[in-house]
Coordinates of C-alpha atoms and ligand atoms in Angstrom, one line a residue:
M356 CA -92.5 -50.0 -127.7
S357 CA -91.7 -46.7 -129.3
R358 CA -88.7 -44.8 -128.0
T359 CA -87.9 -41.1 -128.3
W360 CA -84.6 -39.4 -127.5
L361 CA -83.4 -36.0 -126.5
H362 CA -80.3 -34.2 -127.6
R363 CA -79.5 -31.3 -125.2
W364 CA -77.2 -28.3 -125.1
Q365 CA -77.0 -24.9 -123.3
L366 CA -77.7 -21.5 -124.7
K367 CA -76.9 -18.1 -123.4
T368 CA -79.8 -15.7 -124.2
A369 CA -79.3 -12.0 -125.0
A370 CA -80.2 -11.4 -121.3
G371 CA -77.3 -13.6 -120.3
V372 CA -79.6 -16.3 -119.0
T373 CA -78.4 -19.8 -119.5
R374 CA -81.1 -22.0 -121.0
I375 CA -81.1 -25.7 -121.4
C376 CA -82.1 -26.4 -124.9
G377 CA -82.7 -29.7 -126.6
R378 CA -84.1 -31.4 -129.7
L379 CA -86.6 -34.2 -129.3
F380 CA -86.5 -36.9 -131.9
S381 CA -89.3 -39.3 -132.6
A382 CA -88.7 -43.1 -132.6
N383 CA -88.4 -43.2 -136.4
G384 CA -85.9 -40.4 -136.6
D385 CA -86.1 -36.7 -137.1
R386 CA -89.8 -35.7 -137.3
Y387 CA -93.0 -36.7 -135.6
D388 CA -95.8 -37.5 -137.9
L389 CA -98.0 -35.3 -135.7
V390 CA -97.4 -32.9 -132.9
V391 CA -100.5 -31.6 -131.1
I392 CA -100.2 -28.4 -129.1
G393 CA -102.8 -28.6 -126.3
G394 CA -103.8 -31.6 -124.2
G395 CA -107.5 -30.9 -123.7
S396 CA -110.6 -32.7 -125.1
G397 CA -109.7 -32.2 -128.8
G398 CA -106.0 -32.5 -128.6
L399 CA -105.9 -35.7 -126.6
A400 CA -108.6 -37.3 -128.8
C401 CA -106.7 -36.4 -131.9
A402 CA -103.3 -37.6 -130.6
K403 CA -104.7 -41.0 -129.3
E404 CA -106.6 -41.6 -132.6
A405 CA -103.5 -40.8 -134.7
A406 CA -101.3 -43.1 -132.5
G407 CA -103.8 -45.9 -132.8
L408 CA -103.5 -45.5 -136.6
G409 CA -99.7 -46.0 -136.3
A410 CA -98.5 -42.4 -136.4
Q411 CA -95.6 -41.2 -134.3
V412 CA -97.2 -38.5 -132.1
A413 CA -96.3 -36.0 -129.4
V414 CA -98.6 -33.8 -127.3
L415 CA -97.6 -30.6 -125.5
D416 CA -99.8 -29.4 -122.7
Y417 CA -99.1 -26.4 -120.5
V418 CA -101.4 -24.5 -118.1
V419 CA -100.7 -20.9 -117.6
P420 CA -102.0 -20.2 -114.0
S421 CA -105.1 -18.0 -113.8
V422 CA -104.7 -14.4 -112.6
Q423 CA -105.6 -15.6 -109.1
G424 CA -102.9 -18.4 -109.4
S425 CA -105.1 -21.5 -110.0
S426 CA -103.5 -24.2 -112.1
W427 CA -104.3 -27.9 -112.9
G428 CA -103.1 -31.0 -114.6
L429 CA -103.5 -32.8 -118.0
G430 CA -106.9 -32.9 -119.7
G431 CA -107.8 -29.2 -120.5
T432 CA -110.8 -27.1 -119.6
C433 CA -113.5 -29.8 -119.6
V434 CA -111.8 -32.1 -117.1
N435 CA -110.2 -29.5 -114.8
V436 CA -112.3 -26.3 -114.8
G437 CA -115.3 -27.0 -117.1
C438 CA -117.8 -29.7 -117.8
I439 CA -116.7 -32.2 -115.1
P440 CA -116.4 -30.1 -111.9
K441 CA -119.4 -28.0 -113.1
K442 CA -121.6 -31.1 -113.6
L443 CA -120.5 -32.6 -110.2
M444 CA -121.4 -29.3 -108.4
H445 CA -124.7 -29.1 -110.3
H446 CA -125.4 -32.6 -109.2
A447 CA -124.4 -31.8 -105.6
A448 CA -126.9 -28.9 -105.7
L449 CA -129.7 -31.1 -107.1
L450 CA -129.0 -33.7 -104.4
G451 CA -129.4 -31.0 -101.7
E452 CA -132.7 -30.1 -103.2
G453 CA -133.6 -33.8 -103.4
I454 CA -132.9 -34.2 -99.7
R455 CA -135.4 -31.4 -99.0
D456 CA -138.0 -32.9 -101.4
S457 CA -137.5 -36.3 -99.8
R458 CA -139.5 -35.2 -96.7
S459 CA -142.6 -35.1 -98.9
Y460 CA -141.9 -38.7 -99.9
G461 CA -141.8 -39.9 -96.3
W462 CA -138.1 -39.6 -95.4
K463 CA -137.4 -38.3 -92.0
V464 CA -134.8 -35.5 -92.5
E465 CA -134.1 -33.6 -89.2
E466 CA -132.5 -30.4 -90.5
E467 CA -134.8 -27.8 -92.0
R468 CA -132.1 -27.1 -94.6
P469 CA -129.3 -29.6 -95.0
E470 CA -125.9 -27.9 -94.7
L471 CA -123.2 -28.3 -97.3
V472 CA -119.6 -28.9 -96.2
W473 CA -117.7 -27.1 -99.0
S474 CA -114.4 -28.6 -98.2
Q475 CA -115.8 -32.1 -98.6
L476 CA -117.4 -31.2 -101.9
L477 CA -114.2 -29.7 -103.1
S478 CA -112.1 -32.7 -102.1
T479 CA -114.5 -35.1 -103.8
V480 CA -114.5 -33.0 -107.0
Q481 CA -110.7 -32.5 -107.0
G482 CA -110.1 -36.1 -106.2
H483 CA -112.1 -37.2 -109.2
I484 CA -110.3 -34.6 -111.4
K485 CA -106.9 -36.0 -110.3
S486 CA -108.0 -39.5 -111.2
L487 CA -108.9 -38.2 -114.7
N488 CA -105.6 -36.3 -115.0
W489 CA -103.8 -39.6 -114.2
G490 CA -106.0 -41.6 -116.5
H491 CA -105.1 -39.3 -119.4
R492 CA -101.3 -39.7 -118.7
V493 CA -101.7 -43.5 -118.6
Q494 CA -103.6 -43.6 -121.9
L495 CA -101.0 -41.5 -123.6
K496 CA -98.3 -43.8 -122.3
D497 CA -100.2 -46.9 -123.3
K498 CA -100.6 -45.5 -126.9
N499 CA -96.9 -44.5 -127.1
V500 CA -97.7 -40.9 -127.4
T501 CA -94.8 -38.6 -126.2
Y502 CA -96.2 -36.2 -123.6
L503 CA -94.4 -32.9 -122.8
N504 CA -95.6 -30.7 -120.0
A505 CA -94.4 -27.7 -122.0
K506 CA -95.7 -24.6 -123.7
G507 CA -95.6 -24.8 -127.5
K508 CA -94.8 -22.1 -129.9
L509 CA -94.4 -22.3 -133.7
L510 CA -90.9 -21.5 -134.9
D511 CA -91.5 -22.4 -138.5
R512 CA -94.1 -24.5 -140.4
H513 CA -92.7 -27.7 -139.1
T514 CA -90.8 -26.8 -135.9
I515 CA -92.2 -26.1 -132.4
S516 CA -90.4 -24.9 -129.4
A517 CA -91.5 -26.4 -126.1
L518 CA -90.8 -24.4 -123.0
N519 CA -91.1 -26.3 -119.7
M520 CA -91.7 -25.1 -116.2
K521 CA -87.9 -25.0 -115.5
G522 CA -87.4 -22.7 -118.4
E523 CA -85.8 -25.4 -120.6
V524 CA -86.6 -25.3 -124.3
T525 CA -86.9 -28.3 -126.5
E526 CA -87.3 -28.2 -130.3
V527 CA -89.7 -30.7 -131.8
K528 CA -90.1 -31.3 -135.6
A529 CA -93.4 -32.4 -137.1
S530 CA -94.8 -33.3 -140.5
N531 CA -98.3 -32.2 -139.3
I532 CA -99.2 -29.8 -136.4
V533 CA -102.5 -29.6 -134.7
L534 CA -103.4 -26.5 -132.6
A535 CA -105.9 -27.5 -129.9
T536 CA -105.1 -24.8 -127.4
G537 CA -108.7 -23.9 -126.3
T538 CA -109.7 -20.6 -124.7
R539 CA -109.4 -18.9 -121.3
P540 CA -111.8 -16.6 -119.4
K541 CA -111.8 -12.9 -120.3
I542 CA -111.9 -10.4 -117.5
P543 CA -113.8 -7.2 -118.0
D544 CA -111.8 -4.1 -118.1
I545 CA -113.1 -2.3 -115.0
P546 CA -111.3 -1.2 -111.9
G547 CA -110.6 -4.0 -109.5
A548 CA -111.8 -6.9 -111.7
A549 CA -108.4 -8.4 -112.4
E550 CA -107.2 -8.0 -108.8
H551 CA -110.3 -9.1 -106.9
C552 CA -112.6 -11.2 -109.1
I553 CA -112.4 -14.9 -109.8
T554 CA -113.3 -16.8 -112.9
S555 CA -114.5 -20.4 -113.6
D556 CA -110.8 -21.2 -113.7
D557 CA -110.7 -20.6 -109.9
L558 CA -114.2 -21.5 -108.7
F559 CA -113.8 -25.3 -108.6
M560 CA -110.7 -25.1 -106.4
L561 CA -111.7 -22.3 -104.0
R562 CA -110.3 -23.2 -100.6
K563 CA -112.9 -21.2 -98.7
P564 CA -116.7 -21.5 -99.4
P565 CA -117.6 -18.7 -101.9
G566 CA -120.2 -17.2 -99.5
K567 CA -122.3 -14.4 -100.8
T568 CA -121.5 -14.3 -104.5
L569 CA -122.1 -12.0 -107.4
V570 CA -121.9 -13.7 -110.9
V571 CA -121.4 -11.4 -113.8
G572 CA -122.4 -12.7 -117.3
A573 CA -125.5 -14.5 -118.5
S574 CA -124.4 -17.2 -120.9
Y575 CA -123.7 -20.9 -120.2
V576 CA -121.0 -20.3 -117.6
G577 CA -122.7 -17.5 -115.7
L578 CA -126.1 -19.1 -115.5
E579 CA -124.8 -22.5 -114.6
C580 CA -122.5 -21.3 -111.9
A581 CA -125.1 -18.9 -110.4
G582 CA -127.6 -21.8 -110.5
F583 CA -125.5 -24.4 -108.6
L584 CA -124.2 -21.8 -106.1
T585 CA -127.8 -20.9 -105.3
G586 CA -128.7 -24.6 -105.0
L587 CA -125.7 -25.3 -102.8
G588 CA -127.1 -22.7 -100.4
F589 CA -125.0 -19.6 -101.1
D590 CA -126.7 -16.2 -101.4
T591 CA -126.1 -15.6 -105.1
S592 CA -126.8 -12.6 -107.4
L593 CA -126.5 -12.4 -111.2
L594 CA -125.8 -9.4 -113.4
I595 CA -127.3 -9.7 -116.9
R596 CA -126.0 -7.0 -119.3
S597 CA -128.5 -7.5 -122.1
I598 CA -130.2 -10.8 -122.9
P599 CA -129.6 -14.1 -121.3
L600 CA -128.1 -17.0 -123.4
R601 CA -127.5 -14.9 -126.5
G602 CA -127.9 -17.1 -129.6
F603 CA -130.3 -19.5 -127.9
D604 CA -134.1 -19.6 -128.3
Q605 CA -135.2 -16.6 -126.3
D606 CA -138.5 -18.1 -125.1
M607 CA -136.4 -20.8 -123.4
A608 CA -133.8 -18.3 -122.1
R609 CA -136.5 -16.1 -120.5
L610 CA -138.1 -19.1 -118.7
I611 CA -134.7 -20.3 -117.4
V612 CA -134.0 -16.9 -115.9
R613 CA -137.5 -16.7 -114.4
N614 CA -137.0 -20.2 -112.9
M615 CA -133.7 -19.2 -111.5
E616 CA -135.3 -16.2 -109.8
R617 CA -138.0 -18.5 -108.3
H618 CA -135.2 -20.9 -107.3
G619 CA -133.6 -18.1 -105.2
T620 CA -131.0 -16.4 -107.4
V621 CA -131.3 -12.6 -107.2
V622 CA -131.2 -11.3 -110.8
H623 CA -130.3 -7.8 -111.9
H624 CA -131.3 -7.3 -115.5
N625 CA -129.7 -4.8 -117.9
S626 CA -126.8 -4.2 -115.5
I627 CA -123.1 -3.7 -116.1
P628 CA -120.4 -3.8 -113.4
V629 CA -118.5 -0.6 -112.9
K630 CA -115.9 -1.2 -110.2
V631 CA -114.9 -3.7 -107.5
E632 CA -113.0 -2.7 -104.3
R633 CA -111.7 -4.8 -101.5
L634 CA -112.9 -3.6 -98.1
D635 CA -110.7 -3.9 -94.9
D636 CA -112.6 -7.0 -93.8
G637 CA -111.7 -8.7 -97.1
R638 CA -115.2 -8.5 -98.6
L639 CA -115.8 -6.9 -102.0
D640 CA -117.7 -3.7 -102.6
V641 CA -119.2 -3.8 -106.1
V642 CA -120.8 -0.9 -108.0
W643 CA -122.9 -1.6 -111.0
Q644 CA -124.9 0.5 -113.5
H645 CA -128.4 -0.1 -114.8
T646 CA -128.5 0.6 -118.6
N647 CA -131.7 2.5 -118.0
Q648 CA -130.5 5.5 -115.9
N649 CA -134.1 6.2 -114.7
E650 CA -134.1 2.9 -112.9
G651 CA -133.5 4.3 -109.4
G652 CA -130.6 3.0 -107.2
L653 CA -128.0 5.2 -105.4
E654 CA -128.1 7.8 -108.2
R655 CA -129.3 7.6 -111.8
G656 CA -129.3 3.8 -112.1
V657 CA -126.2 3.2 -110.0
F658 CA -126.4 0.2 -107.5
Q659 CA -124.0 -1.1 -104.9
D660 CA -123.7 -4.2 -102.7
V661 CA -121.0 -6.1 -100.7
F662 CA -120.1 -9.7 -101.6
D663 CA -117.6 -12.3 -100.4
T664 CA -116.9 -13.5 -104.0
V665 CA -117.3 -12.0 -107.4
L666 CA -117.2 -14.5 -110.3
V667 CA -116.8 -13.0 -113.8
A668 CA -118.2 -15.2 -116.6
T669 CA -118.0 -12.7 -119.4
G670 CA -116.8 -14.9 -122.2
R671 CA -113.6 -16.7 -123.2
G672 CA -110.9 -16.1 -125.8
P673 CA -107.8 -17.8 -127.2
D674 CA -104.1 -16.8 -126.5
S675 CA -103.1 -16.8 -130.2
K676 CA -100.1 -14.5 -129.7
A677 CA -98.3 -16.9 -127.4
L678 CA -98.5 -19.6 -130.1
G679 CA -96.3 -17.6 -132.5
L680 CA -98.9 -17.8 -135.3
D681 CA -97.7 -14.6 -137.0
A682 CA -94.3 -16.1 -137.5
V683 CA -95.7 -18.8 -139.8
S684 CA -98.6 -16.8 -141.3
V685 CA -101.4 -18.8 -139.7
E686 CA -104.3 -16.3 -140.0
T687 CA -106.7 -15.5 -137.1
D688 CA -110.0 -13.7 -137.0
V689 CA -109.6 -10.1 -136.2
E690 CA -112.5 -10.0 -133.7
S691 CA -112.4 -13.4 -132.0
G692 CA -108.6 -13.9 -132.2
K693 CA -109.4 -17.5 -133.1
V694 CA -107.7 -19.5 -135.9
I695 CA -109.3 -19.4 -139.3
V696 CA -109.9 -23.0 -140.6
D697 CA -111.6 -24.6 -143.6
E698 CA -114.0 -27.5 -143.6
R699 CA -111.1 -29.9 -143.2
D700 CA -109.9 -28.0 -140.1
E701 CA -106.8 -26.8 -142.0
T702 CA -105.5 -23.3 -141.2
T703 CA -104.2 -20.9 -143.9
V704 CA -100.9 -22.9 -143.7
P705 CA -100.8 -26.4 -145.2
H706 CA -100.2 -29.2 -142.6
I707 CA -101.1 -26.9 -139.7
F708 CA -104.6 -27.7 -138.4
C709 CA -106.8 -26.3 -135.6
I710 CA -109.6 -28.0 -133.7
G711 CA -111.9 -27.3 -130.7
D712 CA -112.5 -24.0 -129.0
A713 CA -109.4 -22.3 -130.5
A714 CA -110.8 -22.7 -134.1
D715 CA -113.0 -19.8 -135.3
G716 CA -116.7 -20.4 -135.7
R717 CA -116.8 -23.8 -134.0
P718 CA -119.3 -24.5 -131.2
E719 CA -117.3 -24.5 -127.9
L720 CA -118.3 -27.9 -126.6
T721 CA -116.2 -30.9 -125.6
P722 CA -117.9 -33.6 -127.8
V723 CA -117.4 -31.3 -130.8
A724 CA -113.6 -30.9 -130.1
I725 CA -113.3 -34.7 -129.5
K726 CA -115.1 -35.7 -132.7
A727 CA -113.2 -33.1 -134.8
G728 CA -109.9 -34.4 -133.4
K729 CA -110.7 -38.0 -134.1
L730 CA -112.0 -37.3 -137.6
L731 CA -108.9 -35.2 -138.4
S732 CA -106.6 -38.0 -137.4
R733 CA -108.5 -40.5 -139.5
R734 CA -108.2 -38.1 -142.5
L735 CA -104.5 -37.7 -141.9
F736 CA -103.5 -41.2 -141.1
G737 CA -106.4 -43.5 -141.9
N738 CA -107.3 -42.7 -145.6
S739 CA -110.7 -41.2 -144.5
T740 CA -112.3 -38.2 -146.3
H741 CA -114.9 -37.8 -143.6
N742 CA -115.2 -34.1 -142.4
M743 CA -116.8 -33.0 -139.2
D744 CA -120.5 -32.1 -139.6
Y745 CA -121.2 -29.0 -137.5
N746 CA -125.0 -29.1 -138.0
N747 CA -127.6 -30.2 -135.4
I748 CA -125.2 -30.3 -132.5
P749 CA -127.1 -30.9 -129.3
T750 CA -126.3 -29.1 -126.1
T751 CA -127.5 -28.7 -122.6
V752 CA -127.3 -25.8 -120.2
F753 CA -127.1 -27.3 -116.7
T754 CA -129.1 -24.6 -114.8
P755 CA -131.2 -25.8 -111.9
M756 CA -134.0 -26.5 -114.4
E757 CA -132.0 -27.9 -117.2
Y758 CA -132.3 -26.8 -120.8
G759 CA -131.5 -29.2 -123.7
C760 CA -131.8 -28.4 -127.3
V761 CA -130.8 -29.5 -130.8
G762 CA -131.2 -27.6 -134.1
L763 CA -132.4 -24.1 -134.6
S764 CA -133.9 -21.6 -132.2
T765 CA -137.1 -19.9 -133.3
E766 CA -135.2 -16.7 -134.1
K767 CA -132.8 -18.5 -136.4
A768 CA -135.5 -20.6 -138.0
I769 CA -137.5 -17.4 -138.8
N770 CA -134.4 -15.8 -140.2
Q771 CA -133.6 -18.8 -142.4
F772 CA -137.1 -19.8 -143.6
G773 CA -139.4 -16.7 -142.9
S774 CA -141.9 -16.5 -140.1
E775 CA -144.8 -17.5 -142.4
N776 CA -143.2 -20.9 -143.0
I777 CA -142.6 -21.7 -139.3
E778 CA -145.0 -23.8 -137.1
T779 CA -144.3 -24.5 -133.5
Y780 CA -145.7 -27.3 -131.3
H781 CA -145.4 -26.5 -127.7
A782 CA -146.5 -27.5 -124.1
F783 CA -146.1 -26.3 -120.6
Y784 CA -146.1 -29.5 -118.5
H785 CA -145.5 -30.5 -114.8
P786 CA -142.8 -33.1 -114.1
L787 CA -144.6 -35.7 -111.9
E788 CA -141.8 -35.9 -109.4
L789 CA -141.9 -32.2 -108.7
T790 CA -145.6 -32.0 -108.2
I791 CA -145.3 -33.7 -104.8
P792 CA -143.1 -31.4 -102.7
P793 CA -144.9 -28.1 -101.8
E794 CA -141.6 -26.2 -102.0
R795 CA -141.6 -26.9 -105.7
E796 CA -145.0 -25.5 -106.5
N797 CA -143.7 -22.0 -107.6
Q798 CA -141.3 -23.6 -110.1
L799 CA -143.7 -26.0 -111.8
E800 CA -145.0 -23.8 -114.4
D801 CA -141.6 -23.0 -116.0
H802 CA -141.3 -26.5 -117.6
Y803 CA -141.8 -26.1 -121.3
I804 CA -141.1 -28.0 -124.5
K805 CA -141.3 -26.9 -128.1
T806 CA -140.5 -28.2 -131.5
V807 CA -139.7 -25.6 -134.2
C808 CA -140.9 -26.8 -137.6
V809 CA -140.8 -25.7 -141.2
R810 CA -144.1 -26.2 -143.0
E811 CA -143.6 -28.7 -145.8
G812 CA -146.7 -30.0 -147.7
N813 CA -148.8 -32.2 -145.4
D814 CA -146.2 -32.6 -142.8
D815 CA -144.0 -30.3 -140.8
R816 CA -140.2 -30.8 -140.8
V817 CA -138.6 -30.4 -137.3
V818 CA -135.6 -28.0 -137.4
G819 CA -135.3 -27.4 -133.6
I820 CA -136.3 -29.3 -130.4
H821 CA -136.1 -27.4 -127.1
F822 CA -136.7 -29.0 -123.7
L823 CA -136.8 -27.4 -120.2
G824 CA -136.9 -29.9 -117.4
P825 CA -135.2 -32.6 -115.4
N826 CA -132.4 -34.5 -117.1
A827 CA -132.7 -32.4 -120.3
G828 CA -129.4 -33.6 -121.6
E829 CA -130.5 -37.3 -121.3
V830 CA -133.8 -36.4 -123.1
I831 CA -132.3 -34.4 -126.0
Q832 CA -129.5 -36.9 -126.8
G833 CA -131.9 -39.4 -128.3
F834 CA -133.8 -36.8 -130.2
A835 CA -130.5 -35.5 -131.6
V836 CA -130.0 -38.9 -133.3
A837 CA -133.5 -38.6 -134.9
M838 CA -132.7 -35.1 -136.2
R839 CA -129.8 -36.6 -138.2
A840 CA -132.1 -39.0 -140.1
P841 CA -131.5 -38.6 -143.9
G842 CA -134.1 -36.2 -145.2
G843 CA -134.7 -34.7 -141.8
L844 CA -137.2 -35.4 -139.1
P845 CA -141.0 -35.1 -139.9
M846 CA -143.1 -33.9 -137.0
S847 CA -145.4 -36.9 -137.7
Q848 CA -142.4 -39.2 -136.8
I849 CA -142.3 -37.7 -133.3
T850 CA -146.1 -37.6 -132.8
S851 CA -146.5 -41.2 -134.0
T852 CA -143.9 -42.5 -131.5
I853 CA -145.3 -44.1 -128.4
G854 CA -144.2 -42.4 -125.2
I855 CA -142.7 -44.0 -122.1
H856 CA -144.9 -43.4 -119.2
P857 CA -144.6 -41.7 -116.8
T858 CA -141.6 -39.7 -118.0
N859 CA -140.9 -36.1 -118.9
A860 CA -139.4 -37.1 -122.2
E861 CA -142.8 -38.5 -123.3
E862 CA -144.1 -34.9 -123.2
V863 CA -142.1 -34.4 -126.5
V864 CA -143.9 -37.2 -128.4
K865 CA -147.3 -36.0 -126.9
L866 CA -146.9 -32.5 -128.3
Y867 CA -150.0 -31.5 -130.4
I868 CA -150.8 -27.8 -129.6
T869 CA -149.5 -25.5 -132.3
K870 CA -148.6 -21.9 -131.6
S871 CA -150.6 -20.8 -134.7
S872 CA -153.8 -22.3 -133.1
G873 CA -153.5 -19.8 -130.3
R874 CA -154.6 -22.5 -127.8
D875 CA -153.4 -22.5 -124.2
P876 CA -150.3 -24.8 -124.3
V877 CA -150.7 -25.9 -120.6
V878 CA -151.1 -29.7 -120.6
T879 CA -151.9 -31.8 -117.5
G880 CA -152.6 -35.4 -116.6
C881 CA -152.0 -38.4 -118.9
Ligands
FAD760 P1 -109.2 -27.2 -123.9 O1 -110.0 -28.3 -123.3 O2 -109.4 -25.9 -123.3 O3 -107.7 -27.6 -123.9 C1 -106.7 -26.8 -124.4 C2 -105.4 -27.2 -123.6 O4 -104.3 -26.5 -124.3 C3 -105.4 -26.6 -122.2 O5 -104.9 -27.6 -121.3 C4 -104.4 -25.5 -122.3 O6 -103.8 -25.2 -121.0 C5 -103.4 -26.0 -123.3 N1 -102.6 -24.9 -124.0 C6 -103.0 -23.7 -124.4 N2 -102.0 -23.1 -125.0 C7 -100.9 -24.0 -125.0 C8 -99.6 -23.9 -125.5 N3 -99.2 -22.8 -126.2 N4 -98.8 -25.0 -125.3 C9 -99.3 -26.1 -124.7 N5 -100.5 -26.2 -124.2 C10 -101.3 -25.1 -124.4 N6 -118.7 -28.3 -122.9 C11 -119.6 -29.3 -122.9 O7 -119.7 -30.0 -124.0 N7 -120.4 -29.6 -121.9 C12 -120.3 -28.9 -120.7 O8 -121.1 -29.2 -119.8 C13 -119.4 -27.8 -120.6 N8 -119.2 -27.1 -119.5 C14 -118.3 -26.2 -119.4 C15 -118.2 -25.4 -118.2 C16 -117.3 -24.4 -118.1 C17 -117.2 -23.7 -116.8 C18 -116.4 -24.1 -119.2 C19 -115.4 -23.0 -119.1 C20 -116.5 -24.8 -120.4 C21 -117.5 -25.8 -120.5 N9 -117.6 -26.6 -121.7 C22 -118.5 -27.6 -121.8 C23 -116.8 -26.3 -122.8 C24 -115.6 -27.3 -123.0 O9 -114.9 -27.3 -121.7 C25 -114.7 -26.9 -124.1 O10 -115.5 -26.8 -125.3 C26 -113.6 -28.0 -124.4 O11 -112.8 -28.2 -123.2 C27 -112.7 -27.5 -125.5 O12 -111.7 -28.4 -125.7 P2 -110.3 -28.0 -126.5 O13 -109.5 -29.2 -126.7 O14 -110.6 -27.2 -127.7 O15 -109.6 -27.0 -125.4
NDP761 P1 -120.2 -16.3 -123.7 O1 -119.4 -15.5 -124.6 O2 -121.2 -17.3 -124.3 O3 -121.1 -15.3 -122.8 C1 -120.5 -14.2 -122.2 C2 -121.6 -13.5 -121.3 O4 -121.0 -12.4 -120.6 C3 -122.7 -12.9 -122.1 O5 -123.9 -13.0 -121.3 C4 -122.3 -11.4 -122.2 O6 -123.4 -10.5 -122.4 C5 -121.6 -11.2 -120.9 N1 -120.6 -10.1 -120.9 C6 -119.6 -10.0 -121.7 N2 -118.8 -8.9 -121.4 C7 -119.4 -8.4 -120.3 C8 -119.2 -7.2 -119.5 N3 -118.1 -6.5 -119.7 N4 -120.0 -6.9 -118.5 C9 -121.1 -7.7 -118.3 N5 -121.4 -8.8 -119.0 C10 -120.6 -9.1 -120.0 O7 -119.3 -17.0 -122.7 P2 -119.4 -18.2 -121.6 O8 -118.1 -18.0 -120.9 O9 -120.6 -18.2 -120.8 O10 -119.3 -19.5 -122.5 C11 -118.2 -19.8 -123.3 C12 -118.5 -21.1 -124.1 O11 -118.2 -22.2 -123.2 C13 -119.9 -21.3 -124.5 O12 -120.1 -20.7 -125.8 C14 -120.1 -22.8 -124.5 O13 -120.0 -23.3 -125.8 C15 -119.1 -23.3 -123.6 N6 -119.8 -23.9 -122.4 C16 -120.6 -24.9 -122.5 C17 -121.3 -25.4 -121.5 C18 -122.3 -26.5 -121.7 O14 -122.2 -27.2 -122.7 N7 -123.2 -26.8 -120.7 C19 -121.2 -24.8 -120.2 C20 -120.3 -23.7 -120.1 C21 -119.6 -23.3 -121.2 P3 -123.9 -10.0 -123.8 O15 -124.9 -11.1 -124.3 O16 -124.6 -8.7 -123.5 O17 -122.7 -9.8 -124.7

């Protein structure tokens, strides 16, 4: 069993405040082999892998409460305020819709519309999160990783100050430092936003049901939250400033938004929030502006409505300043504020690394942070030379109609290979299970699949697969393996594969209509 020890002393600061200070020593003496700042997806994976390879490791994790005062335990964004609570709420919404669908399948469901008990959903979600927080602590202990619930700041290239909640500072020395500090929501600079709006850092622990909600922002977070809130039965509106899901295939993005509108979300396109005011009854009066001033509204494209909750999902950014990066000359990108890294995840300072969302140019996804953390530890302590491959990373947007994809969007493929070299195989299909309930009829025609290919000799090479439909993440995961085949994935490999009937995934291997043929891509029957 590894042991650490702490030498403590008191310090009077310039302001006359007495601070308890200390120096934490690793079991083998002065320095840790590795100190990880940030106990989220990437940091924990990196720390545990390094410890498993015999390194002396410490992890610092500290959550600065959100503007609205929300805070949480060990595990970072994914576990506490990201993937996990989001997926559980998305699933809760799908279940509610499933209960309604079940009538068509012979179930006797009395209520016209089953009612959600928010407090019960919340306690289920939060209960699960607490178990994950606890699990992470146990795993660190089992692997002899020192855990400090403290905010880390670089003092020099091998020294970190760790400030805990009581204001006590401990110095920790490390041969290698990994920054895995993630990002936090950005709040738009408009009157009332900081005071009255919530972010995804607050949504999953709201004591009161959100009620009538306005969601601002149309990327992953905005669309997913607006989707499950609608599905849970809340009157939900969405403000889209420009295009939805910037960077994603826009054919798919447009269909997602159309489906959300059919599903019940009120969508305001080309709209920017202007101000948020709290009324005497506690509700929020929101004014927004249409980018086309001829659009009507109160006056020249100005609109107004009253909501119980306003959720801003307008992007995320790192808190690089708090990390003391300047003091040690770790460079950050001027625009994103994120840490600049090379292909080995090393920053501009040797022995200081950065992984996950805090690193510039990396996809902000949990499995990416985890894999990068593990590979880094193997390179540092396991004689590996294996770098992270950031190509063909699959992802899913958990909107009511899910969207999974891997590889390039049509826009990126055209940009990279030229439109004359691109062929697309596509199909609109009807998921069997949704053809039965009459309530689903208006949503059926949004289900779409396409493969984006580069023309190569007699075959086409697949560079992107896009799937809109039930369980999109489960479908795309397998195709993502195929996309990594040496030499790439020929379209003939997909079309020569036998489908599993009756599934929605089989519609991918059944694709045969090309966009260039101009044929109607609607497919029905077997
Ligand atoms: P984080 O998990 O954010 O961890 C960083 C940790 O460092 C935090 O605990 C933070 O408090 C701590 N920290 C920061 N500064 C300091 C400091 N100075 N000292 C000590 N500790 C510090 N990804 C998916 O793959 N699938 C999804 O479905 C998905 N859904 C999401 C839904 C939402 C609403 C959000 C917001 C994100 C979602 N993501 C999803 C993204 C995913 O959560 C992140 O990509 C992932 O958590 C990044 O991991 P990380 O280790 O880089 O950072
Ligand atoms: P993004 O930066 O991807 O999107 C921000 C959105 O907010 C855009 O639609 C943007 O519009 C809009 N916006 C920005 N500023 C304003 C403003 N002032 N007024 C109105 N609209 C504004 O951030 P997200 O928070 O959605 O996602 C962050 C990351 O988290 C993602 O990149 C993703 O990797 C990860 N994530 C992954 C999930 C998953 O795997 N399922 C789920 C959730 C998050 P515009 O396009 O006009 O700039």
